[in-house]
Amino acid sequence: SIRDMVERAWTTMPDYHEELLGMVAEGDVVAVHLRISGTQLGDWGPLPPTGKRLEFEEMLMLTFNDAGQVVHQRGIVDNLAGLRQAGVMPTPKQ
């Protein structure tokens, strides 16, 4: 399922890039903080291509088994920031 998620990201943003901002490990769990960027040239869920460059952050909690394979992934993505950059959500007034 992780491979499918990454392949969909590449379809949405062919120049998809993840920047590691931080990582903490304890036991079999690793917390990861990422910055995601790319140009939205494919569908992003129901949003058709905008051609705009998007940048937003994601937090992941990964659980590994004894063989070093991810057996559970849970995360939260700041999609609202991406939707604002895509022009489909308003930016709050200061």
PDB file of C-alpha atoms in Angstrom:
ATOM      1  CA  SER A   1       0.000   0.000   0.000  1.00  0.00           C
ATOM      2  CA  ILE A   2       2.931   2.368   0.583  1.00  0.00           C
ATOM      3  CA  ARG A   3       4.234   1.709  -2.930  1.00  0.00           C
ATOM      4  CA  ASP A   4       0.751   2.474  -4.343  1.00  0.00           C
ATOM      5  CA  MET A   5       0.648   5.744  -2.380  1.00  0.00           C
ATOM      6  CA  VAL A   6       4.069   6.817  -3.703  1.00  0.00           C
ATOM      7  CA  GLU A   7       3.186   5.884  -7.293  1.00  0.00           C
ATOM      8  CA  ARG A   8      -0.010   7.981  -7.049  1.00  0.00           C
ATOM      9  CA  ALA A   9       2.062  10.885  -5.710  1.00  0.00           C
ATOM     10  CA  TRP A  10       4.409  10.637  -8.740  1.00  0.00           C
ATOM     11  CA  THR A  11       1.389  10.630 -11.065  1.00  0.00           C
ATOM     12  CA  THR A  12       0.002  13.735  -9.351  1.00  0.00           C
ATOM     13  CA  MET A  13       3.362  15.513  -9.120  1.00  0.00           C
ATOM     14  CA  PRO A  14       5.962  14.075 -11.539  1.00  0.00           C
ATOM     15  CA  ASP A  15       8.655  16.189  -9.798  1.00  0.00           C
ATOM     16  CA  TYR A  16       7.491  14.947  -6.368  1.00  0.00           C
ATOM     17  CA  HIS A  17      10.108  15.492  -3.673  1.00  0.00           C
ATOM     18  CA  GLU A  18      10.232  14.697   0.044  1.00  0.00           C
ATOM     19  CA  GLU A  19      12.630  16.535   2.346  1.00  0.00           C
ATOM     20  CA  LEU A  20      13.335  14.952   5.720  1.00  0.00           C
ATOM     21  CA  LEU A  21      12.893  17.616   8.400  1.00  0.00           C
ATOM     22  CA  GLY A  22      13.203  15.364  11.428  1.00  0.00           C
ATOM     23  CA  MET A  23      13.111  11.784  12.660  1.00  0.00           C
ATOM     24  CA  VAL A  24      12.850  10.198  16.102  1.00  0.00           C
ATOM     25  CA  ALA A  25      13.018   6.454  16.818  1.00  0.00           C
ATOM     26  CA  GLU A  26      12.000   4.573  19.940  1.00  0.00           C
ATOM     27  CA  GLY A  27      11.845   0.794  19.944  1.00  0.00           C
ATOM     28  CA  ASP A  28      10.075  -0.376  16.791  1.00  0.00           C
ATOM     29  CA  VAL A  29       8.385   2.990  16.091  1.00  0.00           C
ATOM     30  CA  VAL A  30       9.831   5.847  14.038  1.00  0.00           C
ATOM     31  CA  ALA A  31       8.293   9.331  13.796  1.00  0.00           C
ATOM     32  CA  VAL A  32       9.083  11.196  10.588  1.00  0.00           C
ATOM     33  CA  HIS A  33       8.507  14.867   9.711  1.00  0.00           C
ATOM     34  CA  LEU A  34       8.603  15.595   5.949  1.00  0.00           C
ATOM     35  CA  ARG A  35       8.200  18.542   3.607  1.00  0.00           C
ATOM     36  CA  ILE A  36       6.547  17.494   0.347  1.00  0.00           C
ATOM     37  CA  SER A  37       6.814  19.572  -2.809  1.00  0.00           C
ATOM     38  CA  GLY A  38       6.035  19.233  -6.471  1.00  0.00           C
ATOM     39  CA  THR A  39       4.088  20.606  -9.416  1.00  0.00           C
ATOM     40  CA  GLN A  40       0.515  19.315  -9.559  1.00  0.00           C
ATOM     41  CA  LEU A  41       0.258  18.025 -13.132  1.00  0.00           C
ATOM     42  CA  GLY A  42      -2.138  15.141 -12.388  1.00  0.00           C
ATOM     43  CA  ASP A  43      -5.359  14.706 -10.431  1.00  0.00           C
ATOM     44  CA  TRP A  44      -5.035  15.138  -6.659  1.00  0.00           C
ATOM     45  CA  GLY A  45      -8.065  13.245  -5.433  1.00  0.00           C
ATOM     46  CA  PRO A  46     -11.037  15.088  -6.977  1.00  0.00           C
ATOM     47  CA  LEU A  47      -8.898  18.162  -7.820  1.00  0.00           C
ATOM     48  CA  PRO A  48      -7.933  18.305 -11.500  1.00  0.00           C
ATOM     49  CA  PRO A  49      -4.384  19.360 -12.449  1.00  0.00           C
ATOM     50  CA  THR A  50      -3.614  23.003 -11.621  1.00  0.00           C
ATOM     51  CA  GLY A  51      -0.031  23.243 -12.895  1.00  0.00           C
ATOM     52  CA  LYS A  52       0.864  24.959  -9.610  1.00  0.00           C
ATOM     53  CA  ARG A  53       3.842  24.211  -7.387  1.00  0.00           C
ATOM     54  CA  LEU A  54       2.666  22.894  -4.019  1.00  0.00           C
ATOM     55  CA  GLU A  55       4.586  22.548  -0.760  1.00  0.00           C
ATOM     56  CA  PHE A  56       3.213  21.160   2.503  1.00  0.00           C
ATOM     57  CA  GLU A  57       4.260  19.045   5.466  1.00  0.00           C
ATOM     58  CA  GLU A  58       3.484  15.528   6.679  1.00  0.00           C
ATOM     59  CA  MET A  59       4.017  13.698   9.962  1.00  0.00           C
ATOM     60  CA  LEU A  60       4.265   9.875   9.933  1.00  0.00           C
ATOM     61  CA  MET A  61       4.458   7.198  12.610  1.00  0.00           C
ATOM     62  CA  LEU A  62       5.936   3.978  11.218  1.00  0.00           C
ATOM     63  CA  THR A  63       5.998   0.653  13.079  1.00  0.00           C
ATOM     64  CA  PHE A  64       8.577  -1.924  11.958  1.00  0.00           C
ATOM     65  CA  ASN A  65       8.728  -5.694  12.445  1.00  0.00           C
ATOM     66  CA  ASP A  66      11.899  -7.609  13.367  1.00  0.00           C
ATOM     67  CA  ALA A  67      12.817  -7.925   9.660  1.00  0.00           C
ATOM     68  CA  GLY A  68      12.834  -4.113   9.286  1.00  0.00           C
ATOM     69  CA  GLN A  69       9.617  -3.978   7.264  1.00  0.00           C
ATOM     70  CA  VAL A  70       6.940  -1.348   7.864  1.00  0.00           C
ATOM     71  CA  VAL A  71       3.921  -3.146   9.304  1.00  0.00           C
ATOM     72  CA  HIS A  72       1.860  -0.094  10.254  1.00  0.00           C
ATOM     73  CA  GLN A  73       1.779   3.489   9.054  1.00  0.00           C
ATOM     74  CA  ARG A  74      -0.236   6.336  10.434  1.00  0.00           C
ATOM     75  CA  GLY A  75       0.139   9.935   9.363  1.00  0.00           C
ATOM     76  CA  ILE A  76      -1.310  13.354   8.997  1.00  0.00           C
ATOM     77  CA  VAL A  77      -0.750  15.664   6.029  1.00  0.00           C
ATOM     78  CA  ASP A  78      -1.304  19.422   5.900  1.00  0.00           C
ATOM     79  CA  ASN A  79      -3.519  19.114   2.809  1.00  0.00           C
ATOM     80  CA  LEU A  80      -5.131  22.455   3.647  1.00  0.00           C
ATOM     81  CA  ALA A  81      -1.840  24.240   2.887  1.00  0.00           C
ATOM     82  CA  GLY A  82      -1.633  22.431  -0.455  1.00  0.00           C
ATOM     83  CA  LEU A  83      -5.255  23.232  -1.328  1.00  0.00           C
ATOM     84  CA  ARG A  84      -4.664  26.911  -0.523  1.00  0.00           C
ATOM     85  CA  GLN A  85      -1.604  26.939  -2.811  1.00  0.00           C
ATOM     86  CA  ALA A  86      -3.654  25.219  -5.521  1.00  0.00           C
ATOM     87  CA  GLY A  87      -6.151  28.099  -5.259  1.00  0.00           C
ATOM     88  CA  VAL A  88      -9.203  26.069  -4.231  1.00  0.00           C
ATOM     89  CA  MET A  89      -9.280  27.067  -0.526  1.00  0.00           C
ATOM     90  CA  PRO A  90      -9.142  30.656   0.720  1.00  0.00           C
ATOM     91  CA  THR A  91      -6.192  31.887   2.749  1.00  0.00           C
ATOM     92  CA  PRO A  92      -7.330  33.406   6.052  1.00  0.00           C
ATOM     93  CA  LYS A  93      -7.089  37.155   6.338  1.00  0.00           C
ATOM     94  CA  GLN A  94      -4.484  38.515   8.765  1.00  0.00           C
TER      95      GLN A  94
END
